[in-house]
Each structure stands twice: as C-alpha cells, then as structure tokens.
Amino acid sequence: MKSIVINGGKKLHGDVAISGAKNAALPIIAAGLLAEGEHRIANVPTLVDVTTLGRILRNMGVTFELKDHSVVLDSSKLNNPEAPYDLVRTMRASVLVLGPLVARFGKARVSLPGGCAIGARPVNLHTMGLEKLGAKVDIEHGYMVASAKRLRGAHIYFDTVTVTGTENLMMAATLAEGETILENAAREPEVVDLAQALIGMGAKIEGAGTDIIRIKGVQSLRPLDYTVLPDRIETGTFVIAAAITGGSITITRCNPSHLDALLAKVGEAGAEITIGEGTITVHGQKKIKPVNIKTLPYPGFPTDMQAQFMSLMALADGTSVINETIFENRFTHVAELRRMGADIVVEGRSAVVKGVPKLSAAPVMATDLRASASLILAGMAAEGQTVVSRIYHLDRGYDNIEQKLSALGADIKRV
Ligand code: UD1
C-alpha cells in the first residue's frame, strides 16, 4: 500500500497553480446526462473521484474520456440508468446521477451510499425533492429506485442546507414541466458553477448563489461546453501550507473571493495575505495566534477546511476552539495529530486545541480526504520524518499534491 513520506521543517516558497474544483466538476459531469450529443468540460482535475464517476457513466452505456484535464462524454446511447453499490460506496457524490437520470430517462436505480468516515450523510432530502417533483421513489435492496413520466415543477424547501441535494434537484428541475423553487438552497460557489454550466446548456435558472433558486423547466437541453472553476479547498490547503511552514507562496489560477472566511481566519492567526487578480500571496509568520472557528454552510467557514485549519492551530501560541456544525464525526484526524504531539481534546462537536511549540514526526493514518491533507500539513511542519498511510483518500480530492508541494520546496514523496 502506498504512503507519503515527509521530512518536515522546510519552509515553502514559490508559485503554485490551482486545479479545477472537484466539487464542481462532479455535478457538471453528471449534467452531461441531461442532453444528447457530445459534452466538453475543461479544467477537470485528475482525481480518483472523477474517474469513479467516469466508471459509473460508462457502466450506463455513456462514452467518457478524461484526457489533459478535459472530459468528453456522450450519453446518447445510455441503456442502463443504474449506479451500482460497488462504485457508489467509494464516492457519495455518485448520488448526483439520480436527478439527471430521472429527468431525462424517466427512471434510475442508484445505490444508497451508506455511511462514511465523517458521519451518516443521509440522502433523504434528495429523495424528498424528487418526490415533490412527481417521481415515485422506492428503496429496494439497498437501491433508490425512481421513476416518473415527466417531472413537474414544485416548491421545495430544504430543512438542512445540502450542497449535492441542491445540485441534484436543480439538475432534475431543468427538464421538468413548469417552475421549481428551491428554498434554503446551498449557496456554495460550486452550485453557482453548475448553474452557469446548465444555463450554457439552455436551462432557465435564476438565483443560484442565493438561498432561493428558481428554475423554469425546458423541453430539452444542448450539450455542455464549459470550464470548471478553480478548487477553493485546494487553494485553502496551500494557504495553510504557507502559514504552517512559515513560508511564502503565491497561489495562482484561483478565485480569492471564494475564500473570504478562511483568509480572514488565517489572517487573524498572523499570516500576511495579499490578494491579487486571481492570486493569493501568503507570508507565514513564526508566531501563530490562536483563532476560534465554527464550520457553516457557505459563505461560512468550510467544513472541508476544518481539519487543515486544526493542524495550524495545533502549533498556535495559545488555545483555540474548533466547532464542527456540518458533520457529526469529522474529528478523526484528532487522534492522528495527537500522535504527533498535538494537545487536542474533543467534546461533542467541539475540539479544544491547545497549541504546542512543535509537532514531532510519526507514522499516521489518513482517515478521510481532508484529514489526509491535515496530516500532510502537520508533517511538513513537524521535526523528523512523517509517514502518512492510506493515502487513497488523498487521491480522491487532490490533483498531484506531492508534485505541487515538492515544487514549492517540501521534502515529500510517495513510496
Ligand atoms: C458536499 C461536498 C463536501 C462538503 C459538504 C459540505 C460535494 C461532492 N461534496 O457534500 O465536500 O463537505 O458538501 O460542505 O460537493 N444532509 C441530510 N440529508 C440529505 C443531505 C444532507 O440530512 O439528504 C445533511 C448531511 O448529513 C450534513 C449536511 O446535510 O450534515 C450537509 O451535507 P451536504 O451539503 O449534503 O454534503 P454533500 O453534498 O454530501
């Protein structure tokens, strides 16, 4: 099994370019199910999650090719509207095929994703919304089996803000008869990117980026020709890489306005941050100040940056409190950080992080995608050699991370 070996203590310097956003690429690729013809999507990150979605689509009879950060797909010959358990269980975002399949083909059979390392992660809001749009949805043998003649527009209220739930129903509503209103919708930049991609296909959508999205259904859509936005979580991970190593890096091809909450907090922690046109320059300082955070739906502090921020706070000069409000079990990195000498106590949904002057290298195990990133960050700041195992999680969400970090001067390699 592969591991990542890091010899800590190197300050990062230089420029790094950000890849396309995983969480925008996945729903936009799924949107390729909504129309006949050849779809082209550019700036797609090379990630296991993207190839997993490709396998799911090919299994349906869709042609799918990922080359040079572009996806070309054609769903004209789809003959099997099904996403099997084997593939879905490795990636919950597979549920994104449900809405498009029911909307265009009138049926879908998609495995229930089950739990994952960070919590139960139910899909009740996805199925509730589809039922509101007129689909019949049954759970049979671990699968969501949905069918409908043509979906009908509806008023859908989400009692919890859900990113993929909003995306699934927005896609489904583009081909429904009449108007759909999504209330308490997710406002994440990836939802906006998907809406823009759909509008390019001929969909009628207003309000994406606010908590009320209105979609007027159309009879059919044309193929996609779209470029995915930059990954704000990859961007944020490099921001912390500079801050935690006391280095100085310029992050290019990113969208700084999507990171307001994180940049404010890393700034409060003492790093010097300069925003340019599509660039962020971060000068880390020797002294890291303690800062409290609370994860929230966008534009709040992203849960996908919580683990990485905790690594930074582990080295702060004082105590900080990290409150996780989105997922119930997203502290699995704590035990690993403790093995590296961090002083962290978890109490329910809060972690109290008492900063220590230094971390010491240790063998650690990645438990989920963003936890893996937090361990790599801690390893780069620690004294000695850290070995991070179970890095398949990392490959789900970071495009070439060790190459990018070593180009910045980190001593990191895959073995
Ligand atoms: C997406 C992101 C993930 C990020 C998360 C929160 C993608 C592919 N993944 O995941 O990286 O961590 O948003 O920003 O975009 N919930 C329900 N019922 C549902 C759906 C969700 O109760 O039907 C709950 C979840 O358990 C969780 C909360 O809603 O507590 C938010 O989850 P959600 O926004 O749906 O996360 P994902 O879309 O799966």
XYZ file of C-alpha atoms and ligand atoms in Angstrom:
454
model
C 0.000 0.000 0.000
C 1.292 3.456 -0.895
C 2.306 6.048 1.674
C 3.546 9.591 1.652
C 6.853 10.272 3.362
C 7.601 13.810 4.510
C 10.774 15.172 6.056
C 9.431 18.189 7.904
C 10.864 21.576 8.639
C 11.129 23.050 5.125
C 9.616 26.487 4.524
C 7.626 26.583 1.285
C 8.481 29.173 -1.357
C 7.345 29.866 -4.910
C 4.200 29.758 -7.024
C 1.570 27.053 -7.311
C -1.317 26.841 -9.790
C -4.686 25.552 -8.621
C -6.598 22.783 -10.439
C -10.283 22.710 -11.308
C -12.719 22.150 -8.420
C -13.599 18.540 -7.657
C -16.948 19.514 -6.176
C -17.927 21.481 -9.286
C -16.513 19.011 -11.821
C -18.550 16.102 -10.406
C -22.033 17.674 -10.735
C -21.136 19.257 -14.086
C -20.072 15.861 -15.448
C -23.363 14.418 -14.137
C -25.167 17.212 -16.010
C -23.900 15.539 -19.187
C -26.716 13.033 -18.614
C -29.300 15.765 -19.249
C -28.768 16.169 -23.003
C -27.893 14.194 -26.114
C -24.702 14.929 -28.012
C -21.037 15.424 -27.222
C -20.310 17.315 -23.999
C -16.952 19.020 -23.371
C -15.810 20.032 -19.915
C -12.432 21.723 -19.384
C -10.272 22.305 -16.272
C -11.310 18.969 -14.769
C -8.905 17.829 -12.022
C -7.228 14.434 -12.421
C -8.690 12.664 -9.395
C -9.926 9.246 -8.434
C -13.411 10.682 -7.754
C -13.608 11.887 -11.355
C -12.532 8.508 -12.749
C -15.024 6.795 -10.415
C -17.825 8.933 -11.850
C -16.490 8.068 -15.317
C -16.767 4.356 -14.476
C -20.334 4.838 -13.268
C -21.243 6.610 -16.508
C -19.528 4.025 -18.727
C -21.388 1.299 -16.882
C -24.603 3.037 -18.037
C -23.525 2.980 -21.691
C -22.167 6.552 -21.747
C -18.890 7.253 -23.542
C -16.500 9.081 -21.183
C -12.927 10.179 -21.696
C -10.705 12.205 -19.325
C -7.541 13.481 -21.011
C -5.378 16.549 -20.383
C -7.806 17.868 -17.767
C -10.763 17.706 -20.165
C -13.722 15.391 -20.179
C -15.591 14.466 -23.322
C -18.749 12.458 -22.786
C -21.796 11.409 -24.748
C -24.891 9.961 -23.122
C -26.886 9.448 -26.355
C -26.546 5.644 -26.135
C -27.294 5.296 -22.418
C -29.013 1.944 -21.933
C -28.648 1.173 -18.223
C -29.713 4.010 -15.871
C -28.109 2.405 -12.853
C -25.284 3.263 -10.424
C -24.143 0.069 -8.654
C -23.171 -0.253 -4.984
C -19.562 -1.223 -5.752
C -18.881 2.182 -7.254
C -21.253 4.362 -5.210
C -19.906 3.176 -1.857
C -16.481 4.663 -2.651
C -17.920 8.071 -3.513
C -21.092 9.551 -2.097
C -21.255 12.220 -4.792
C -22.347 9.393 -7.160
C -25.853 10.242 -5.981
C -25.601 13.233 -8.372
C -26.627 10.999 -11.278
C -30.065 10.420 -9.725
C -31.733 13.733 -10.629
C -30.469 13.904 -14.230
C -31.384 10.249 -14.931
C -34.970 10.606 -13.726
C -35.394 13.934 -15.512
C -34.196 12.727 -18.911
C -34.866 8.988 -18.961
C -37.782 8.757 -16.510
C -36.033 6.126 -14.411
C -32.995 5.491 -12.253
C -31.642 2.832 -9.961
C -28.914 4.267 -7.745
C -27.371 2.513 -4.771
C -27.810 4.158 -1.389
C -24.371 5.404 -0.431
C -24.413 4.284 3.199
C -22.330 5.910 5.918
C -18.808 7.182 5.626
C -15.938 8.128 7.884
C -17.332 11.568 8.657
C -20.892 10.639 9.550
C -24.187 9.137 8.450
C -24.673 11.501 5.482
C -28.266 10.662 4.576
C -29.872 11.364 1.174
C -33.439 11.909 2.410
C -33.535 15.466 1.051
C -32.575 14.291 -2.440
C -35.397 11.745 -2.485
C -37.899 14.112 -0.805
C -37.216 16.687 -3.526
C -37.584 14.200 -6.358
C -40.904 13.029 -4.917
C -42.060 16.658 -4.792
C -41.162 16.862 -8.488
C -43.555 13.963 -9.082
C -41.194 10.979 -9.149
C -42.012 7.736 -7.398
C -39.049 6.744 -5.253
C -38.754 3.383 -3.501
C -35.919 1.851 -1.548
C -35.379 -1.707 -2.790
C -32.474 -3.978 -1.873
C -30.270 -1.027 -0.882
C -31.084 0.939 -4.019
C -33.121 4.091 -4.639
C -35.434 3.148 -7.478
C -37.029 6.211 -9.017
C -39.425 6.635 -11.911
C -41.517 9.409 -13.437
C -43.170 10.264 -16.753
C -42.178 13.916 -16.916
C -41.192 15.704 -13.715
C -43.403 18.639 -12.666
C -42.093 21.881 -11.187
C -42.593 22.195 -7.418
C -41.781 24.319 -4.392
C -39.093 22.505 -2.424
C -37.876 23.589 0.999
C -34.685 22.079 2.415
C -34.710 21.914 6.205
C -30.924 21.421 6.146
C -28.673 23.159 3.657
C -27.379 20.441 1.339
C -24.895 21.047 -1.464
C -25.357 17.932 -3.600
C -29.088 17.878 -2.710
C -29.472 21.392 -4.152
C -27.449 20.375 -7.223
C -29.354 17.144 -7.841
C -32.731 18.857 -7.714
C -31.590 21.885 -9.710
C -30.492 19.498 -12.479
C -33.718 17.496 -12.303
C -35.845 20.682 -12.435
C -34.211 21.931 -15.654
C -36.264 19.404 -17.649
C -39.440 19.457 -15.512
C -42.708 20.922 -16.687
C -43.207 24.347 -15.125
C -41.353 26.256 -12.433
C -39.407 24.859 -9.478
C -38.410 26.925 -6.462
C -35.614 25.603 -4.240
C -35.763 27.302 -0.864
C -32.945 27.286 1.719
C -30.723 26.197 -1.159
C -26.951 25.840 -0.780
C -25.027 28.959 -1.864
C -21.643 27.332 -2.470
C -19.627 28.589 -5.469
C -19.854 25.049 -6.900
C -23.672 25.345 -7.001
C -23.270 28.609 -8.923
C -20.767 26.992 -11.302
C -23.160 24.139 -12.006
C -25.993 26.643 -12.596
C -23.815 28.514 -15.090
C -22.954 25.286 -16.881
C -26.668 24.395 -17.058
C -27.574 27.888 -18.308
C -24.991 27.341 -21.064
C -26.953 24.193 -21.989
C -30.118 26.274 -22.332
C -31.551 25.870 -18.819
C -33.513 28.740 -17.259
C -32.159 29.289 -13.762
C -32.187 32.368 -11.547
C -30.890 32.983 -8.056
C -28.010 30.492 -7.848
C -25.698 31.790 -5.127
C -28.670 32.923 -3.012
C -30.862 30.698 -0.872
C -33.760 30.771 -3.339
C -33.185 29.260 -6.769
C -35.893 29.398 -9.441
C -35.785 27.022 -12.391
C -38.167 27.149 -15.341
C -38.204 23.742 -16.983
C -37.467 23.402 -20.713
C -38.207 20.554 -23.166
C -34.568 19.739 -23.899
C -31.023 20.988 -23.391
C -27.957 21.189 -25.635
C -24.535 19.678 -24.846
C -22.133 21.277 -22.394
C -19.098 23.305 -23.347
C -17.819 24.546 -20.029
C -14.704 25.284 -17.990
C -14.798 24.309 -14.297
C -13.936 26.952 -11.659
C -10.765 26.676 -9.512
C -10.814 24.475 -6.414
C -11.243 26.642 -3.315
C -10.400 23.801 -0.937
C -7.136 23.024 -2.727
C -6.434 26.778 -2.650
C -7.149 26.925 1.080
C -4.904 23.930 1.719
C -1.967 25.766 0.094
C -2.791 28.916 2.101
C -2.346 26.851 5.254
C 0.772 25.156 3.838
C 2.441 28.583 3.655
C 1.186 29.631 7.089
C 2.156 26.418 8.884
C 5.690 26.205 7.436
C 6.376 29.933 7.895
C 6.971 30.051 4.140
C 5.942 32.464 1.462
C 3.946 31.318 -1.555
C 1.826 32.772 -4.330
C -1.187 30.748 -5.310
C -2.257 31.358 -8.896
C -5.283 30.471 -11.048
C -7.557 30.677 -8.018
C -10.609 32.714 -7.061
C -9.767 34.559 -3.812
C -13.344 35.830 -3.330
C -14.455 32.232 -2.675
C -12.205 32.026 0.379
C -13.219 35.078 2.431
C -13.908 33.157 5.651
C -10.711 31.121 5.525
C -8.481 34.063 4.560
C -9.932 36.155 7.393
C -9.125 33.410 9.887
C -5.625 32.650 8.584
C -5.006 36.424 8.657
C -6.169 36.569 12.282
C -3.740 33.754 13.001
C -0.994 36.128 11.919
C -0.145 35.243 8.309
C 0.250 38.166 5.914
C -2.122 37.786 2.987
C -2.153 39.790 -0.235
C -4.912 39.314 -2.763
C -4.258 39.906 -6.463
C -6.146 39.254 -9.690
C -6.728 35.510 -9.405
C -3.805 35.176 -6.981
C -3.218 34.959 -3.242
C 0.194 35.549 -1.686
C 0.690 34.224 1.822
C 3.656 35.014 4.073
C 3.609 32.743 7.084
C 4.950 34.136 10.371
C 6.921 32.381 13.083
C 4.265 33.041 15.688
C 0.818 31.555 15.014
C -2.013 33.138 17.006
C -4.919 31.022 18.276
C -8.221 31.604 16.435
C -11.631 30.013 17.038
C -13.653 28.728 14.094
C -17.097 27.309 13.516
C -17.872 25.451 10.285
C -21.004 26.594 8.468
C -22.563 26.399 5.009
C -21.066 28.884 2.514
C -20.189 31.730 2.974
C -19.251 30.457 6.444
C -16.026 28.628 7.231
C -15.967 25.438 5.091
C -16.090 22.079 6.857
C -13.718 20.847 4.122
C -11.021 23.147 5.599
C -11.603 22.313 9.253
C -9.001 19.529 9.563
C -6.289 21.548 7.805
C -7.007 24.586 9.999
C -6.740 22.387 13.080
C -3.180 21.411 12.100
C -2.300 25.104 12.016
C -3.931 25.700 15.413
C -2.045 22.714 16.848
C 1.048 24.944 16.597
C -0.572 28.170 17.811
C 0.647 30.187 20.748
C -2.470 29.604 22.874
C -5.770 27.744 22.875
C -8.428 27.719 20.159
C -11.856 26.110 19.860
C -12.974 24.454 16.636
C -16.690 23.841 16.341
C -17.889 21.448 13.597
C -21.578 22.015 12.829
C -21.940 20.265 9.446
C -20.852 16.656 10.015
C -21.188 14.777 13.303
C -17.975 12.775 13.147
C -15.421 14.901 11.413
C -12.651 14.780 14.007
C -10.977 11.501 13.074
C -7.729 13.395 12.345
C -7.516 14.400 16.029
C -6.165 11.055 17.221
C -3.527 11.119 14.480
C -2.492 14.710 15.248
C -2.187 13.708 18.886
C 0.285 11.016 17.844
C 2.373 13.876 16.511
C 2.314 15.638 19.856
C -0.728 17.894 19.394
C -2.760 18.698 22.501
C -6.394 18.404 21.415
C -9.483 17.415 23.377
C -12.786 16.677 21.643
C -16.032 17.383 23.462
C -19.066 16.599 21.296
C -18.861 18.784 18.232
C -16.060 20.970 19.570
C -12.327 20.443 19.685
C -10.222 22.405 22.118
C -6.762 22.811 20.648
C -4.011 23.870 23.000
C -1.120 24.913 20.795
C 2.269 23.256 21.324
C 5.651 24.771 20.349
C 6.411 21.921 17.953
C 4.994 18.739 16.474
C 7.069 15.600 16.228
C 7.022 13.344 13.166
C 5.231 9.998 13.465
C 3.632 7.288 11.345
C -0.015 8.322 10.908
C -3.035 7.079 9.016
C -5.302 9.120 6.773
C -8.945 8.569 7.667
C -10.730 10.686 5.079
C -9.928 13.083 2.292
C -9.433 16.347 4.157
C -7.962 14.587 7.209
C -5.213 13.306 4.885
C -4.397 16.882 3.915
C -4.245 17.931 7.566
C -1.682 15.207 8.297
C 0.490 16.231 5.361
C 0.408 19.841 6.580
C 1.314 18.749 10.101
C 4.086 16.530 8.707
C 5.594 19.451 6.779
C 5.739 21.496 9.988
C 6.959 18.660 12.244
C 10.502 17.744 13.141
C 11.625 14.480 11.554
C 10.047 12.023 9.139
C 6.282 11.567 8.987
C 4.790 8.655 7.059
C 1.136 9.081 6.097
C -0.506 5.803 5.098
C -3.909 5.070 3.478
C -3.367 7.897 1.055
C -6.000 6.655 -1.374
C -8.262 9.175 0.351
C -5.920 11.955 -0.738
C -6.033 10.880 -4.375
C -9.801 11.259 -4.360
C -9.506 15.013 -3.995
C -6.036 16.494 -4.595
C -4.570 16.691 -8.087
C -0.816 15.967 -7.936
C -0.393 17.285 -4.414
C 3.060 15.878 -3.763
C 4.444 17.258 -7.055
C 2.957 20.659 -6.273
C 4.347 20.670 -2.723
C 7.799 19.449 -3.740
C 7.987 22.149 -6.412
C 7.494 24.592 -3.501
C 10.427 23.059 -1.647
C 8.726 20.471 0.573
C 10.603 17.202 1.086
C 7.737 14.864 0.237
C 7.495 11.695 -1.789
C 5.195 8.779 -2.450
C 6.580 5.324 -1.695
C -20.785 18.433 -0.201
C -19.343 18.345 -0.634
C -18.464 18.018 0.566
C -18.698 19.016 1.686
C -20.175 19.145 2.007
C -20.474 20.256 2.997
C -19.543 17.587 -2.927
C -19.331 16.500 -3.907
N -19.249 17.304 -1.646
O -21.151 17.146 0.299
O -17.095 18.076 0.132
O -18.026 18.581 2.849
O -20.923 19.422 0.811
O -19.988 21.460 2.516
O -19.927 18.688 -3.276
N -28.000 16.042 4.870
C -29.191 15.494 5.245
N -29.993 14.936 4.303
C -29.663 14.918 2.973
C -28.441 15.500 2.593
C -27.637 16.060 3.556
O -29.523 15.479 6.435
O -30.432 14.405 2.156
C -27.102 16.641 5.884
C -25.750 15.937 5.977
O -25.804 14.805 6.828
C -24.858 17.026 6.540
C -25.459 18.296 5.913
O -26.754 17.944 5.469
O -24.984 17.099 7.933
C -24.676 18.863 4.772
O -24.398 17.840 3.831
P -24.362 18.110 2.263
O -24.234 19.562 1.989
O -25.452 17.362 1.611
O -22.991 17.416 1.867
P -22.694 16.783 0.473
O -23.480 17.490 -0.566
O -22.760 15.294 0.547
